[in-house]
């Protein structure tokens, strides 16, 4: 009984992700591995036309094929529609608007039979006029994509703050710019997949990759004639999501419809080509920016007009302008702001939500523009940003209270660690020197919500926590694990409160039948919200244990602590009683019996935006500043990113492995956006639907990454943590673009900075200067 | 797992696991068989619907006579089944024709190099086939065999004459590539392979260029230049070779060579790059290689 146990914290350590051993040894059964008894396979017949009337669909031959169990079309299904504007029928009745449109679906004994059946379905079309460009879609007389929106404007948003005209009149410089950002897609290694199972009473179990299981129930169930209470969503391990599963897509209701019709479990898996063609993209956006400043570089106003290519239907992507708006209004001190956003229907594939959610695009535009303004002001990129940086205590035009931020710290540390100013001046001077390889350095910073985002009536998450007779804790959370590491973060937070080891904690998640409500995985919110809820539940359990121990030992609760499975004296760590023994005493106590079982629902202290888009919608905010140092081959246009200095305000590190993984992964995704990734869409058709021609970053291309974490300690966040997941993806691309300018004097406003584009720009400039020479 | 999930009905009639050249060419004799070795192109093209199997799938991987990399009487012979990894690691090639291992080093990815064969790279007849370019520069011949009138009928064809168009060769129906062979380059020869693409692995060449010859000060002799992804087949560039042959390389000579190259290649626009960029890159590659010689 004299054992002395020192205080230990798992928070801040390198915790092995709970599911890593299973994943590394191949034991994990992903959703794509799921096989149920009597299960059928399903495939979707998609449109070959980008915009056409459907004259006839004949499924007779497909139905007659041996092994085919059901073929459905819109004619067999109720009039239902999904999507933010309910404009997307899962099976299209009389019209297709994009190349990916679903016309019929087959359930059969094998995928091969499905493929054969799809070929036997006859579809007759009558082509309609097409439109792919936002500006053309806005012209009078342009083809109308949805009859109820004759102007082709799916959604429009605006924000006004202050007096932009007066601010412009008072500006010494006004800088204008246009930035068109491109199509990219998530490239989840696990392709889209679901399994639907309907029981004899019509209750549906949907095995899904969704990131928002609880809200999904309301989004999908009523349209299928199912009560939301009769839909259970189970999320087996997935091979990536990155925002792509933050909506309902046609394949999910189609799979349920086939299961309802066949009364057998049905599994629907995309091919890789389908994944490229028929899963959502990041929104391409056309930005027009005008921004003013005083002679000394102080920003006076920002006036931004954007057009988003919505594609044929409206997914959550059309709401990304809300996040773009935050960047436009709140990233750096901008006293007067005007912002317009219109999401335009076209015959292109439709855009959805994607890590960074509107901020990747916004930060490309704003941070490229900031670099141009710095040059006009005659300031270096660091000094110009520092001059306009937000400070703790600022309330932004949209009402974000930036209580605990350190943008200036991020900028200064990034500049110091990378030796930015010396290199920046030297590389700029080196532009004119001979030599094919030029080096450059660039910086960008960004702002993102780091304490959830209250876009629903609640931004909360629930937890159920119980301890058994052996002092093993089970934490049932509403939060979802999609690979981001929430499971491990929760175990660390709970282990610290309960004085247990990580292996004593089982985190149960990803099932709406057991988990309490949660909004879902988005807005970098899981650690902050689900983590806080788990921690609060653990504190309640801790209080129960300490109360009992204090009663038995006849001391005050404050004199006790829980460490390494024991109740100990807080001051000297001397063990008093093993926690499991105490739990059994509590449990087997006759009429006084107590099981330690607690619940918590955590609602963060944030606000919904009002109708003018003003509101403190996140419980915390955070910045990152990244520096990219590159080498450019001025002949081939190839850019090699050599080093990234990443400085990010993370509040506090919970799992060092997890946070490094998020930042590395975010940088890989961001570099793909900057350099090589582009879904090439020509006249509505995807031209590069394979990893051969769609270039994600590969391991040998990754730069050296130097990470600095600013641990500012958020008062509300769990153990001081902030949400961190999206910032590294958001910030990196403009840092690379600014480095290219530093290296060559060539500015590319429209990413990606693909080798050919860079080579062409450098060559054209050389041609111009040759012609200009006397 | 139910078998039905894996098996597609009526895709092939028979699968032949050939263990001798005799068995392989007999199984292919009627022109209705598809030979498979590494499968790295074939299976993917089949899955994409770009190529269909013949009625018989003939696995040639266990035919010993089709393997090996050896020299005999001053001639180097690379068996059709030699993988890119074997070429990359061959002591003989590293000594005698290092441009081949250097090219293998830029070929696809490690995993694909372990499976992909030189015979397959030639048979696939891609305009962007990497390994074909150094072989063209080595004046290689492709060795073919078929079952004809109850015996194995063999012939050799210059590799440069083997390609008929994208995905098309001049092999006869039922004819199998058995090897590729070339004279051991004279001492003092050099060769260089250049390929576009920032991605160090898994990059299909937007443009590739190979140059080989002998270096005598600032002059090149026995010049061979081959280019990929600039025409319907991998090509030699004889007029550019002649432009360079024996000439003391300076800026003016290099400019003439680049002009000639521009006339000999005919790249297209596609999703991987524009014709302009392909020309720009091909010129950059040749300029870099010739510049190296000029400055020596």
PDB file of C-alpha atoms in Angstrom, chain A residues 79-319:
ATOM      1  CA  UNK A  79     -40.759  11.034 -56.611  1.00  0.00           C
ATOM      2  CA  UNK A  80     -37.909  11.804 -54.278  1.00  0.00           C
ATOM      3  CA  UNK A  81     -35.014  14.193 -54.358  1.00  0.00           C
ATOM      4  CA  UNK A  82     -31.927  14.792 -52.285  1.00  0.00           C
ATOM      5  CA  UNK A  83     -29.430  17.597 -51.883  1.00  0.00           C
ATOM      6  CA  UNK A  84     -29.468  20.975 -50.216  1.00  0.00           C
ATOM      7  CA  UNK A  85     -32.088  22.317 -52.657  1.00  0.00           C
ATOM      8  CA  UNK A  86     -33.779  18.925 -53.123  1.00  0.00           C
ATOM      9  CA  UNK A  87     -33.013  19.233 -56.820  1.00  0.00           C
ATOM     10  CA  UNK A  88     -31.403  15.832 -57.315  1.00  0.00           C
ATOM     11  CA  UNK A  89     -33.622  12.786 -57.845  1.00  0.00           C
ATOM     12  CA  UNK A  90     -31.514   9.666 -57.174  1.00  0.00           C
ATOM     13  CA  UNK A  91     -32.831   8.173 -60.410  1.00  0.00           C
ATOM     14  CA  UNK A  92     -33.484  10.676 -63.173  1.00  0.00           C
ATOM     15  CA  UNK A  93     -36.968  10.554 -64.654  1.00  0.00           C
ATOM     16  CA  UNK A  94     -37.055  12.591 -67.837  1.00  0.00           C
ATOM     17  CA  UNK A  95     -33.826  14.515 -68.015  1.00  0.00           C
ATOM     18  CA  UNK A  96     -30.095  14.178 -67.416  1.00  0.00           C
ATOM     19  CA  UNK A  97     -28.062  17.242 -66.559  1.00  0.00           C
ATOM     20  CA  UNK A  98     -24.545  15.860 -66.049  1.00  0.00           C
ATOM     21  CA  UNK A  99     -22.440  12.982 -67.314  1.00  0.00           C
ATOM     22  CA  UNK A 100     -22.725  11.203 -63.997  1.00  0.00           C
ATOM     23  CA  UNK A 101     -26.535  11.171 -63.882  1.00  0.00           C
ATOM     24  CA  UNK A 102     -28.164   7.970 -62.645  1.00  0.00           C
ATOM     25  CA  UNK A 103     -30.748   6.483 -64.999  1.00  0.00           C
ATOM     26  CA  UNK A 104     -31.183   2.907 -63.804  1.00  0.00           C
ATOM     27  CA  UNK A 105     -29.725   0.528 -61.259  1.00  0.00           C
ATOM     28  CA  UNK A 106     -29.280  -3.218 -61.182  1.00  0.00           C
ATOM     29  CA  UNK A 107     -29.073  -5.685 -58.292  1.00  0.00           C
ATOM     30  CA  UNK A 108     -27.638  -9.066 -59.197  1.00  0.00           C
ATOM     31  CA  UNK A 109     -25.805 -12.058 -57.816  1.00  0.00           C
ATOM     32  CA  UNK A 110     -22.402 -10.665 -58.837  1.00  0.00           C
ATOM     33  CA  UNK A 111     -20.765  -7.461 -59.980  1.00  0.00           C
ATOM     34  CA  UNK A 112     -19.923  -9.099 -63.304  1.00  0.00           C
ATOM     35  CA  UNK A 113     -23.588  -9.839 -63.931  1.00  0.00           C
ATOM     36  CA  UNK A 114     -24.388  -6.236 -62.974  1.00  0.00           C
ATOM     37  CA  UNK A 115     -21.895  -4.987 -65.559  1.00  0.00           C
ATOM     38  CA  UNK A 116     -23.430  -7.189 -68.228  1.00  0.00           C
ATOM     39  CA  UNK A 117     -26.945  -6.069 -67.267  1.00  0.00           C
ATOM     40  CA  UNK A 118     -25.975  -2.392 -67.466  1.00  0.00           C
ATOM     41  CA  UNK A 119     -24.875  -2.937 -71.042  1.00  0.00           C
ATOM     42  CA  UNK A 120     -28.276  -4.425 -71.858  1.00  0.00           C
ATOM     43  CA  UNK A 121     -30.217  -1.383 -70.670  1.00  0.00           C
ATOM     44  CA  UNK A 122     -31.287   0.703 -73.639  1.00  0.00           C
ATOM     45  CA  UNK A 123     -31.587   4.450 -73.250  1.00  0.00           C
ATOM     46  CA  UNK A 124     -32.744   6.860 -75.904  1.00  0.00           C
ATOM     47  CA  UNK A 125     -31.886  10.514 -75.498  1.00  0.00           C
ATOM     48  CA  UNK A 126     -32.657  13.784 -77.167  1.00  0.00           C
ATOM     49  CA  UNK A 127     -29.752  16.155 -76.649  1.00  0.00           C
ATOM     50  CA  UNK A 128     -30.414  19.563 -75.162  1.00  0.00           C
ATOM     51  CA  UNK A 129     -28.264  22.695 -75.426  1.00  0.00           C
ATOM     52  CA  UNK A 130     -25.437  22.666 -72.927  1.00  0.00           C
ATOM     53  CA  UNK A 131     -23.660  25.243 -70.800  1.00  0.00           C
ATOM     54  CA  UNK A 132     -20.493  24.714 -68.804  1.00  0.00           C
ATOM     55  CA  UNK A 133     -19.181  28.164 -67.980  1.00  0.00           C
ATOM     56  CA  UNK A 134     -20.608  30.284 -65.152  1.00  0.00           C
ATOM     57  CA  UNK A 135     -20.617  33.552 -67.073  1.00  0.00           C
ATOM     58  CA  UNK A 136     -22.251  31.933 -70.103  1.00  0.00           C
ATOM     59  CA  UNK A 137     -24.862  30.308 -67.867  1.00  0.00           C
ATOM     60  CA  UNK A 138     -25.814  33.783 -66.611  1.00  0.00           C
ATOM     61  CA  UNK A 139     -26.405  35.211 -70.100  1.00  0.00           C
ATOM     62  CA  UNK A 140     -29.998  35.748 -71.178  1.00  0.00           C
ATOM     63  CA  UNK A 141     -31.082  32.839 -73.330  1.00  0.00           C
ATOM     64  CA  UNK A 142     -28.585  30.430 -71.802  1.00  0.00           C
ATOM     65  CA  UNK A 143     -29.815  26.841 -71.464  1.00  0.00           C
ATOM     66  CA  UNK A 144     -31.822  26.514 -68.263  1.00  0.00           C
ATOM     67  CA  UNK A 145     -30.654  23.625 -66.109  1.00  0.00           C
ATOM     68  CA  UNK A 146     -33.533  23.589 -63.626  1.00  0.00           C
ATOM     69  CA  UNK A 147     -36.859  25.068 -64.680  1.00  0.00           C
ATOM     70  CA  UNK A 148     -37.538  26.491 -61.215  1.00  0.00           C
ATOM     71  CA  UNK A 149     -34.310  28.538 -61.440  1.00  0.00           C
ATOM     72  CA  UNK A 150     -34.532  30.149 -64.859  1.00  0.00           C
ATOM     73  CA  UNK A 151     -31.537  32.392 -64.140  1.00  0.00           C
ATOM     74  CA  UNK A 152     -29.342  29.317 -63.362  1.00  0.00           C
ATOM     75  CA  UNK A 153     -28.445  30.781 -59.970  1.00  0.00           C
ATOM     76  CA  UNK A 154     -28.632  27.888 -57.507  1.00  0.00           C
ATOM     77  CA  UNK A 155     -27.728  29.957 -54.459  1.00  0.00           C
ATOM     78  CA  UNK A 156     -26.581  33.513 -53.799  1.00  0.00           C
ATOM     79  CA  UNK A 157     -25.042  35.033 -50.714  1.00  0.00           C
ATOM     80  CA  UNK A 158     -23.809  38.462 -49.835  1.00  0.00           C
ATOM     81  CA  UNK A 159     -22.167  40.292 -46.983  1.00  0.00           C
ATOM     82  CA  UNK A 160     -21.710  44.015 -46.496  1.00  0.00           C
ATOM     83  CA  UNK A 161     -19.832  45.742 -43.735  1.00  0.00           C
ATOM     84  CA  UNK A 162     -18.944  49.419 -43.481  1.00  0.00           C
ATOM     85  CA  UNK A 163     -18.739  51.712 -46.474  1.00  0.00           C
ATOM     86  CA  UNK A 164     -16.637  50.266 -49.259  1.00  0.00           C
ATOM     87  CA  UNK A 165     -17.100  53.256 -51.590  1.00  0.00           C
ATOM     88  CA  UNK A 166     -15.913  55.735 -48.983  1.00  0.00           C
ATOM     89  CA  UNK A 167     -13.019  53.461 -48.060  1.00  0.00           C
ATOM     90  CA  UNK A 168     -12.003  53.250 -51.686  1.00  0.00           C
ATOM     91  CA  UNK A 169     -12.094  57.016 -52.029  1.00  0.00           C
ATOM     92  CA  UNK A 170      -9.786  57.248 -49.032  1.00  0.00           C
ATOM     93  CA  UNK A 171      -7.349  54.606 -50.315  1.00  0.00           C
ATOM     94  CA  UNK A 172      -3.936  55.460 -51.742  1.00  0.00           C
ATOM     95  CA  UNK A 173      -3.748  52.235 -53.735  1.00  0.00           C
ATOM     96  CA  UNK A 174      -6.372  49.873 -55.063  1.00  0.00           C
ATOM     97  CA  UNK A 175      -5.160  46.489 -56.319  1.00  0.00           C
ATOM     98  CA  UNK A 176      -7.357  44.342 -58.515  1.00  0.00           C
ATOM     99  CA  UNK A 177      -7.006  40.665 -59.222  1.00  0.00           C
ATOM    100  CA  UNK A 178      -8.798  37.685 -60.738  1.00  0.00           C
ATOM    101  CA  UNK A 179      -8.215  34.165 -59.488  1.00  0.00           C
ATOM    102  CA  UNK A 180      -9.871  31.142 -61.003  1.00  0.00           C
ATOM    103  CA  UNK A 181      -9.440  28.000 -58.974  1.00  0.00           C
ATOM    104  CA  UNK A 182      -9.896  24.597 -60.458  1.00  0.00           C
ATOM    105  CA  UNK A 183     -11.625  21.264 -60.032  1.00  0.00           C
ATOM    106  CA  UNK A 184     -10.046  18.725 -57.722  1.00  0.00           C
ATOM    107  CA  UNK A 185     -11.519  15.684 -56.068  1.00  0.00           C
ATOM    108  CA  UNK A 186     -10.891  13.814 -52.829  1.00  0.00           C
ATOM    109  CA  UNK A 187      -9.205  10.689 -54.188  1.00  0.00           C
ATOM    110  CA  UNK A 188     -10.252   8.538 -51.261  1.00  0.00           C
ATOM    111  CA  UNK A 189      -8.349   5.268 -51.460  1.00  0.00           C
ATOM    112  CA  UNK A 190     -11.526   3.528 -50.364  1.00  0.00           C
ATOM    113  CA  UNK A 191     -13.980   4.124 -53.209  1.00  0.00           C
ATOM    114  CA  UNK A 192     -17.599   5.062 -52.486  1.00  0.00           C
ATOM    115  CA  UNK A 193     -19.487   2.128 -51.052  1.00  0.00           C
ATOM    116  CA  UNK A 194     -22.562   1.281 -49.039  1.00  0.00           C
ATOM    117  CA  UNK A 195     -24.505  -1.779 -47.958  1.00  0.00           C
ATOM    118  CA  UNK A 196     -28.233  -1.594 -47.292  1.00  0.00           C
ATOM    119  CA  UNK A 197     -30.124  -4.204 -45.305  1.00  0.00           C
ATOM    120  CA  UNK A 198     -33.883  -4.082 -44.770  1.00  0.00           C
ATOM    121  CA  UNK A 199     -35.521  -6.272 -42.133  1.00  0.00           C
ATOM    122  CA  UNK A 200     -38.932  -7.919 -42.375  1.00  0.00           C
ATOM    123  CA  UNK A 201     -40.588  -4.958 -40.703  1.00  0.00           C
ATOM    124  CA  UNK A 202     -39.045  -2.477 -43.101  1.00  0.00           C
ATOM    125  CA  UNK A 203     -36.380  -1.112 -40.777  1.00  0.00           C
ATOM    126  CA  UNK A 204     -33.227  -0.181 -42.646  1.00  0.00           C
ATOM    127  CA  UNK A 205     -29.622  -0.654 -41.623  1.00  0.00           C
ATOM    128  CA  UNK A 206     -27.302   1.342 -43.848  1.00  0.00           C
ATOM    129  CA  UNK A 207     -23.585   0.589 -43.675  1.00  0.00           C
ATOM    130  CA  UNK A 208     -22.222   3.878 -44.858  1.00  0.00           C
ATOM    131  CA  UNK A 209     -19.079   5.958 -45.233  1.00  0.00           C
ATOM    132  CA  UNK A 210     -21.011   9.005 -44.088  1.00  0.00           C
ATOM    133  CA  UNK A 211     -19.415  11.681 -41.948  1.00  0.00           C
ATOM    134  CA  UNK A 212     -22.716  12.898 -40.493  1.00  0.00           C
ATOM    135  CA  UNK A 213     -24.718   9.819 -39.501  1.00  0.00           C
ATOM    136  CA  UNK A 214     -27.342  11.471 -37.309  1.00  0.00           C
ATOM    137  CA  UNK A 215     -28.341  14.287 -39.658  1.00  0.00           C
ATOM    138  CA  UNK A 216     -28.085  11.877 -42.576  1.00  0.00           C
ATOM    139  CA  UNK A 217     -31.009   9.943 -41.106  1.00  0.00           C
ATOM    140  CA  UNK A 218     -33.264  12.962 -41.662  1.00  0.00           C
ATOM    141  CA  UNK A 219     -31.731  13.682 -45.071  1.00  0.00           C
ATOM    142  CA  UNK A 220     -32.289  10.223 -46.493  1.00  0.00           C
ATOM    143  CA  UNK A 221     -35.037   8.354 -44.604  1.00  0.00           C
ATOM    144  CA  UNK A 222     -38.186  10.360 -45.431  1.00  0.00           C
ATOM    145  CA  UNK A 223     -37.457  10.274 -49.147  1.00  0.00           C
ATOM    146  CA  UNK A 224     -37.431   6.466 -48.958  1.00  0.00           C
ATOM    147  CA  UNK A 225     -40.710   6.235 -47.095  1.00  0.00           C
ATOM    148  CA  UNK A 226     -38.817   5.203 -43.987  1.00  0.00           C
ATOM    149  CA  UNK A 227     -39.245   6.860 -40.598  1.00  0.00           C
ATOM    150  CA  UNK A 228     -35.887   8.364 -39.572  1.00  0.00           C
ATOM    151  CA  UNK A 229     -36.183   6.359 -36.367  1.00  0.00           C
ATOM    152  CA  UNK A 230     -36.243   3.174 -38.419  1.00  0.00           C
ATOM    153  CA  UNK A 231     -32.937   3.931 -40.131  1.00  0.00           C
ATOM    154  CA  UNK A 232     -29.789   2.783 -38.401  1.00  0.00           C
ATOM    155  CA  UNK A 233     -26.522   4.084 -39.809  1.00  0.00           C
ATOM    156  CA  UNK A 234     -23.370   2.074 -39.149  1.00  0.00           C
ATOM    157  CA  UNK A 235     -20.012   3.416 -40.290  1.00  0.00           C
ATOM    158  CA  UNK A 236     -17.456   0.634 -40.649  1.00  0.00           C
ATOM    159  CA  UNK A 237     -13.816   1.681 -41.136  1.00  0.00           C
ATOM    160  CA  UNK A 238     -13.440   3.740 -44.309  1.00  0.00           C
ATOM    161  CA  UNK A 239     -10.545   4.442 -46.636  1.00  0.00           C
ATOM    162  CA  UNK A 240     -10.778   8.219 -46.387  1.00  0.00           C
ATOM    163  CA  UNK A 241     -13.571  10.744 -46.632  1.00  0.00           C
ATOM    164  CA  UNK A 242     -12.085  14.277 -46.353  1.00  0.00           C
ATOM    165  CA  UNK A 243     -15.480  15.938 -46.501  1.00  0.00           C
ATOM    166  CA  UNK A 244     -16.756  13.928 -49.440  1.00  0.00           C
ATOM    167  CA  UNK A 245     -19.249  12.060 -47.265  1.00  0.00           C
ATOM    168  CA  UNK A 246     -20.891  15.089 -45.715  1.00  0.00           C
ATOM    169  CA  UNK A 247     -23.985  14.720 -47.843  1.00  0.00           C
ATOM    170  CA  UNK A 248     -26.305  12.121 -49.280  1.00  0.00           C
ATOM    171  CA  UNK A 249     -25.473  11.077 -52.824  1.00  0.00           C
ATOM    172  CA  UNK A 250     -27.790   9.220 -55.212  1.00  0.00           C
ATOM    173  CA  UNK A 251     -26.031   5.876 -54.822  1.00  0.00           C
ATOM    174  CA  UNK A 252     -27.114   5.608 -51.188  1.00  0.00           C
ATOM    175  CA  UNK A 253     -30.906   5.876 -51.667  1.00  0.00           C
ATOM    176  CA  UNK A 254     -30.540   3.734 -54.808  1.00  0.00           C
ATOM    177  CA  UNK A 255     -28.898   0.996 -52.735  1.00  0.00           C
ATOM    178  CA  UNK A 256     -31.685   1.195 -50.146  1.00  0.00           C
ATOM    179  CA  UNK A 257     -34.358   1.138 -52.865  1.00  0.00           C
ATOM    180  CA  UNK A 258     -32.824  -2.040 -54.294  1.00  0.00           C
ATOM    181  CA  UNK A 259     -32.686  -3.646 -50.835  1.00  0.00           C
ATOM    182  CA  UNK A 260     -36.312  -2.717 -50.239  1.00  0.00           C
ATOM    183  CA  UNK A 261     -37.309  -4.165 -53.582  1.00  0.00           C
ATOM    184  CA  UNK A 262     -35.311  -7.392 -53.350  1.00  0.00           C
ATOM    185  CA  UNK A 263     -35.634  -7.940 -49.591  1.00  0.00           C
ATOM    186  CA  UNK A 264     -31.981  -8.898 -49.615  1.00  0.00           C
ATOM    187  CA  UNK A 265     -28.888  -7.028 -48.468  1.00  0.00           C
ATOM    188  CA  UNK A 266     -27.421  -5.002 -51.323  1.00  0.00           C
ATOM    189  CA  UNK A 267     -23.878  -3.723 -51.693  1.00  0.00           C
ATOM    190  CA  UNK A 268     -22.940  -0.969 -54.081  1.00  0.00           C
ATOM    191  CA  UNK A 269     -19.263  -0.169 -54.741  1.00  0.00           C
ATOM    192  CA  UNK A 270     -17.899   2.379 -57.203  1.00  0.00           C
ATOM    193  CA  UNK A 271     -15.164   1.557 -59.664  1.00  0.00           C
ATOM    194  CA  UNK A 272     -12.160   3.870 -59.501  1.00  0.00           C
ATOM    195  CA  UNK A 273     -13.253   5.524 -62.721  1.00  0.00           C
ATOM    196  CA  UNK A 274     -16.721   6.071 -61.250  1.00  0.00           C
ATOM    197  CA  UNK A 275     -15.086   7.538 -58.164  1.00  0.00           C
ATOM    198  CA  UNK A 276     -13.432  10.176 -60.346  1.00  0.00           C
ATOM    199  CA  UNK A 277     -16.480  10.839 -62.476  1.00  0.00           C
ATOM    200  CA  UNK A 278     -19.339  10.488 -60.011  1.00  0.00           C
ATOM    201  CA  UNK A 279     -18.125  11.675 -56.638  1.00  0.00           C
ATOM    202  CA  UNK A 280     -18.129  15.323 -55.635  1.00  0.00           C
ATOM    203  CA  UNK A 281     -15.410  17.828 -56.477  1.00  0.00           C
ATOM    204  CA  UNK A 282     -14.094  20.887 -54.739  1.00  0.00           C
ATOM    205  CA  UNK A 283     -15.908  23.943 -56.129  1.00  0.00           C
ATOM    206  CA  UNK A 284     -14.146  25.741 -58.902  1.00  0.00           C
ATOM    207  CA  UNK A 285     -14.511  29.435 -58.112  1.00  0.00           C
ATOM    208  CA  UNK A 286     -13.878  32.583 -60.115  1.00  0.00           C
ATOM    209  CA  UNK A 287     -12.783  35.364 -57.779  1.00  0.00           C
ATOM    210  CA  UNK A 288     -12.684  39.043 -58.667  1.00  0.00           C
ATOM    211  CA  UNK A 289     -10.964  40.972 -55.898  1.00  0.00           C
ATOM    212  CA  UNK A 290     -10.462  44.679 -55.418  1.00  0.00           C
ATOM    213  CA  UNK A 291      -8.683  45.708 -52.257  1.00  0.00           C
ATOM    214  CA  UNK A 292      -7.426  49.057 -51.076  1.00  0.00           C
ATOM    215  CA  UNK A 293      -4.755  50.306 -48.726  1.00  0.00           C
ATOM    216  CA  UNK A 294      -3.116  53.389 -47.370  1.00  0.00           C
ATOM    217  CA  UNK A 295       0.368  54.407 -48.532  1.00  0.00           C
ATOM    218  CA  UNK A 296       1.832  52.683 -45.475  1.00  0.00           C
ATOM    219  CA  UNK A 297       0.177  49.378 -46.380  1.00  0.00           C
ATOM    220  CA  UNK A 298      -2.799  49.500 -44.004  1.00  0.00           C
ATOM    221  CA  UNK A 299      -5.742  47.685 -45.606  1.00  0.00           C
ATOM    222  CA  UNK A 300      -8.801  49.862 -46.167  1.00  0.00           C
ATOM    223  CA  UNK A 301     -11.351  47.626 -47.897  1.00  0.00           C
ATOM    224  CA  UNK A 302     -11.927  44.351 -49.684  1.00  0.00           C
ATOM    225  CA  UNK A 303     -14.524  43.968 -52.423  1.00  0.00           C
ATOM    226  CA  UNK A 304     -14.934  40.416 -53.687  1.00  0.00           C
ATOM    227  CA  UNK A 305     -17.246  38.913 -56.268  1.00  0.00           C
ATOM    228  CA  UNK A 306     -17.289  35.170 -56.815  1.00  0.00           C
ATOM    229  CA  UNK A 307     -18.932  32.715 -59.164  1.00  0.00           C
ATOM    230  CA  UNK A 308     -19.017  29.052 -58.175  1.00  0.00           C
ATOM    231  CA  UNK A 309     -19.527  26.363 -60.768  1.00  0.00           C
ATOM    232  CA  UNK A 310     -22.230  24.411 -58.971  1.00  0.00           C
ATOM    233  CA  UNK A 311     -22.649  21.770 -61.645  1.00  0.00           C
ATOM    234  CA  UNK A 312     -26.005  20.194 -62.371  1.00  0.00           C
ATOM    235  CA  UNK A 313     -27.230  19.714 -58.799  1.00  0.00           C
ATOM    236  CA  UNK A 314     -26.824  21.343 -55.434  1.00  0.00           C
ATOM    237  CA  UNK A 315     -24.826  19.533 -52.821  1.00  0.00           C
ATOM    238  CA  UNK A 316     -23.410  21.075 -49.670  1.00  0.00           C
ATOM    239  CA  UNK A 317     -20.746  22.552 -51.893  1.00  0.00           C
ATOM    240  CA  UNK A 318     -23.046  25.437 -52.683  1.00  0.00           C
ATOM    241  CA  UNK A 319     -22.793  26.514 -49.045  1.00  0.00           C
TER     242      UNK A 319
END
